[in-house]
């Protein structure tokens, strides 16, 4: 009975949120300043969440499971966290929706083509600014990137409310995407080579989510230290 009641209560809360808090500046559960999309108030299809994460990937289904269970599941239900997936294939070129290309300037293997990635990033960035006044923070995962540390996780959770995570495959992405300024940060989760950027993206999402107020509950959440918790 209690279970059924709490399910009902949660539903009621969510309904209320949708109806009344569409453009509130503070999240009704966490009290944390929430993100706003650039849409005209009242015309926005989603009400604010604390952190929006857009994932650009060739394999959105890989994310099922890790993000749809337990704490991350609840965080999304409570609109503390919003995770959207964009299938890169849909941005592919020509009849066959091509997304791979020979490396620019030569080299072995294939890389991920410029145009689909750039159009995906630009389509998302064009959706406006959020509360903190900045555009999205764009992260590309590769073993060549800067090693991810706890201090970095905390910084990201504090500084940003909108992330774009780009998951690479093949031999990586076309270097011109990085040189052209479409990526803010190249990140590595450790000194080993995986088959793609999906697992690193899930690792970052999980680590960042713990630092969104309300995700772990008051007892567990430790506010950030001024020194970044070193
Ligand atoms: N390690 N940390 C990592 C990785 C796979 C070839 C680019 C890592 O972040 N990413 O191993 N990624 C590679 C596979 C394309 C991504």
PDB file of N, CA, C and O and ligand atoms in Angstrom, residues 140-143 167-173 187-197 200, ligand 1:
ATOM      1  N   UNK A 140      34.741  15.731 -25.726  1.00  0.00           N
ATOM      2  CA  UNK A 140      35.011  14.584 -26.588  1.00  0.00           C
ATOM      3  C   UNK A 140      35.895  13.603 -25.820  1.00  0.00           C
ATOM      4  O   UNK A 140      36.875  13.999 -25.198  1.00  0.00           O
ATOM      5  N   UNK A 141      35.515  12.313 -25.837  1.00  0.00           N
ATOM      6  CA  UNK A 141      36.258  11.309 -25.076  1.00  0.00           C
ATOM      7  C   UNK A 141      37.280  10.614 -25.953  1.00  0.00           C
ATOM      8  O   UNK A 141      36.946  10.096 -27.020  1.00  0.00           O
ATOM      9  N   UNK A 142      38.532  10.624 -25.474  1.00  0.00           N
ATOM     10  CA  UNK A 142      39.587   9.913 -26.187  1.00  0.00           C
ATOM     11  C   UNK A 142      40.724   9.639 -25.214  1.00  0.00           C
ATOM     12  O   UNK A 142      40.921  10.378 -24.251  1.00  0.00           O
ATOM     13  N   UNK A 143      41.458   8.547 -25.447  1.00  0.00           N
ATOM     14  CA  UNK A 143      42.568   8.234 -24.533  1.00  0.00           C
ATOM     15  C   UNK A 143      43.656   9.307 -24.558  1.00  0.00           C
ATOM     16  O   UNK A 143      44.497   9.348 -23.663  1.00  0.00           O
ATOM     17  N   UNK A 167      30.725  10.860 -28.456  1.00  0.00           N
ATOM     18  CA  UNK A 167      31.328   9.530 -28.346  1.00  0.00           C
ATOM     19  C   UNK A 167      31.945   9.130 -29.676  1.00  0.00           C
ATOM     20  O   UNK A 167      31.237   8.997 -30.675  1.00  0.00           O
ATOM     21  N   UNK A 168      33.262   8.919 -29.670  1.00  0.00           N
ATOM     22  CA  UNK A 168      33.977   8.591 -30.897  1.00  0.00           C
ATOM     23  C   UNK A 168      34.017   7.098 -31.186  1.00  0.00           C
ATOM     24  O   UNK A 168      33.803   6.271 -30.300  1.00  0.00           O
ATOM     25  N   UNK A 169      34.282   6.786 -32.468  1.00  0.00           N
ATOM     26  CA  UNK A 169      34.512   5.401 -32.891  1.00  0.00           C
ATOM     27  C   UNK A 169      35.577   5.383 -33.972  1.00  0.00           C
ATOM     28  O   UNK A 169      36.138   6.415 -34.296  1.00  0.00           O
ATOM     29  N   UNK A 170      35.836   4.204 -34.534  1.00  0.00           N
ATOM     30  CA  UNK A 170      36.877   4.022 -35.559  1.00  0.00           C
ATOM     31  C   UNK A 170      38.226   4.492 -35.007  1.00  0.00           C
ATOM     32  O   UNK A 170      38.600   4.155 -33.894  1.00  0.00           O
ATOM     33  N   UNK A 171      38.928   5.351 -35.785  1.00  0.00           N
ATOM     34  CA  UNK A 171      40.224   5.869 -35.330  1.00  0.00           C
ATOM     35  C   UNK A 171      40.058   7.214 -34.619  1.00  0.00           C
ATOM     36  O   UNK A 171      41.023   7.915 -34.375  1.00  0.00           O
ATOM     37  N   UNK A 172      38.814   7.598 -34.342  1.00  0.00           N
ATOM     38  CA  UNK A 172      38.579   8.886 -33.691  1.00  0.00           C
ATOM     39  C   UNK A 172      37.838   9.843 -34.612  1.00  0.00           C
ATOM     40  O   UNK A 172      37.333   9.443 -35.656  1.00  0.00           O
ATOM     41  N   UNK A 173      37.766  11.107 -34.214  1.00  0.00           N
ATOM     42  CA  UNK A 173      37.059  12.086 -35.039  1.00  0.00           C
ATOM     43  C   UNK A 173      38.056  12.850 -35.908  1.00  0.00           C
ATOM     44  O   UNK A 173      39.245  12.892 -35.615  1.00  0.00           O
ATOM     45  N   UNK A 187      38.736  14.603 -23.193  1.00  0.00           N
ATOM     46  CA  UNK A 187      38.800  13.979 -21.869  1.00  0.00           C
ATOM     47  C   UNK A 187      39.089  12.491 -21.988  1.00  0.00           C
ATOM     48  O   UNK A 187      38.569  11.816 -22.865  1.00  0.00           O
ATOM     49  N   UNK A 188      39.937  11.996 -21.067  1.00  0.00           N
ATOM     50  CA  UNK A 188      40.211  10.563 -20.996  1.00  0.00           C
ATOM     51  C   UNK A 188      39.813  10.044 -19.629  1.00  0.00           C
ATOM     52  O   UNK A 188      40.026  10.708 -18.623  1.00  0.00           O
ATOM     53  N   UNK A 189      39.228   8.854 -19.573  1.00  0.00           N
ATOM     54  CA  UNK A 189      38.884   8.294 -18.255  1.00  0.00           C
ATOM     55  C   UNK A 189      39.995   7.385 -17.740  1.00  0.00           C
ATOM     56  O   UNK A 189      39.939   6.912 -16.615  1.00  0.00           O
ATOM     57  N   UNK A 190      41.013   7.152 -18.541  1.00  0.00           N
ATOM     58  CA  UNK A 190      42.121   6.315 -18.079  1.00  0.00           C
ATOM     59  C   UNK A 190      42.999   5.880 -19.237  1.00  0.00           C
ATOM     60  O   UNK A 190      42.605   5.975 -20.396  1.00  0.00           O
ATOM     61  N   UNK A 191      44.176   5.362 -18.853  1.00  0.00           N
ATOM     62  CA  UNK A 191      45.187   5.000 -19.848  1.00  0.00           C
ATOM     63  C   UNK A 191      44.975   3.634 -20.475  1.00  0.00           C
ATOM     64  O   UNK A 191      45.727   2.700 -20.195  1.00  0.00           O
ATOM     65  N   UNK A 192      43.953   3.507 -21.269  1.00  0.00           N
ATOM     66  CA  UNK A 192      43.676   2.270 -21.987  1.00  0.00           C
ATOM     67  C   UNK A 192      42.799   2.648 -23.155  1.00  0.00           C
ATOM     68  O   UNK A 192      42.182   3.716 -23.157  1.00  0.00           O
ATOM     69  N   UNK A 193      42.733   1.790 -24.151  1.00  0.00           N
ATOM     70  CA  UNK A 193      41.942   2.128 -25.329  1.00  0.00           C
ATOM     71  C   UNK A 193      40.700   1.254 -25.386  1.00  0.00           C
ATOM     72  O   UNK A 193      40.787   0.027 -25.384  1.00  0.00           O
ATOM     73  N   UNK A 194      39.547   1.914 -25.433  1.00  0.00           N
ATOM     74  CA  UNK A 194      38.274   1.207 -25.522  1.00  0.00           C
ATOM     75  C   UNK A 194      37.827   1.152 -26.985  1.00  0.00           C
ATOM     76  O   UNK A 194      38.535   1.638 -27.868  1.00  0.00           O
ATOM     77  N   UNK A 195      36.672   0.572 -27.237  1.00  0.00           N
ATOM     78  CA  UNK A 195      36.197   0.503 -28.630  1.00  0.00           C
ATOM     79  C   UNK A 195      35.393   1.739 -29.015  1.00  0.00           C
ATOM     80  O   UNK A 195      35.112   1.963 -30.181  1.00  0.00           O
ATOM     81  N   UNK A 196      34.992   2.532 -28.025  1.00  0.00           N
ATOM     82  CA  UNK A 196      34.211   3.726 -28.350  1.00  0.00           C
ATOM     83  C   UNK A 196      34.077   4.616 -27.132  1.00  0.00           C
ATOM     84  O   UNK A 196      34.489   4.244 -26.029  1.00  0.00           O
ATOM     85  N   UNK A 197      33.493   5.777 -27.318  1.00  0.00           N
ATOM     86  CA  UNK A 197      33.391   6.755 -26.237  1.00  0.00           C
ATOM     87  C   UNK A 197      32.152   6.603 -25.356  1.00  0.00           C
ATOM     88  O   UNK A 197      31.928   7.417 -24.462  1.00  0.00           O
ATOM     89  N   UNK A 200      33.030   5.747 -21.471  1.00  0.00           N
ATOM     90  CA  UNK A 200      33.510   6.969 -20.816  1.00  0.00           C
ATOM     91  C   UNK A 200      32.392   7.991 -20.580  1.00  0.00           C
ATOM     92  O   UNK A 200      32.334   8.607 -19.510  1.00  0.00           O
TER      93      UNK A 200
HETATM   94  N1  LIG B   1      40.247   5.689 -22.396  1.00  0.00           N
HETATM   95  N2  LIG B   1      39.026   7.661 -22.163  1.00  0.00           N
HETATM   96  C1  LIG B   1      38.651   6.590 -24.007  1.00  0.00           C
HETATM   97  C2  LIG B   1      38.697   5.619 -25.083  1.00  0.00           C
HETATM   98  C3  LIG B   1      37.828   4.955 -27.244  1.00  0.00           C
HETATM   99  C4  LIG B   1      38.721   5.222 -30.877  1.00  0.00           C
HETATM  100  C5  LIG B   1      38.043   7.449 -30.079  1.00  0.00           C
HETATM  101  C6  LIG B   1      39.364   6.574 -22.827  1.00  0.00           C
HETATM  102  O1  LIG B   1      38.127   8.319 -22.876  1.00  0.00           O
HETATM  103  N3  LIG B   1      37.883   7.679 -23.994  1.00  0.00           N
HETATM  104  O2  LIG B   1      39.439   4.649 -25.019  1.00  0.00           O
HETATM  105  N4  LIG B   1      37.900   5.842 -26.129  1.00  0.00           N
HETATM  106  C7  LIG B   1      38.345   5.587 -28.500  1.00  0.00           C
HETATM  107  C8  LIG B   1      38.262   4.590 -29.594  1.00  0.00           C
HETATM  108  C9  LIG B   1      37.980   6.465 -31.177  1.00  0.00           C
HETATM  109  C10 LIG B   1      37.571   6.845 -28.819  1.00  0.00           C
END
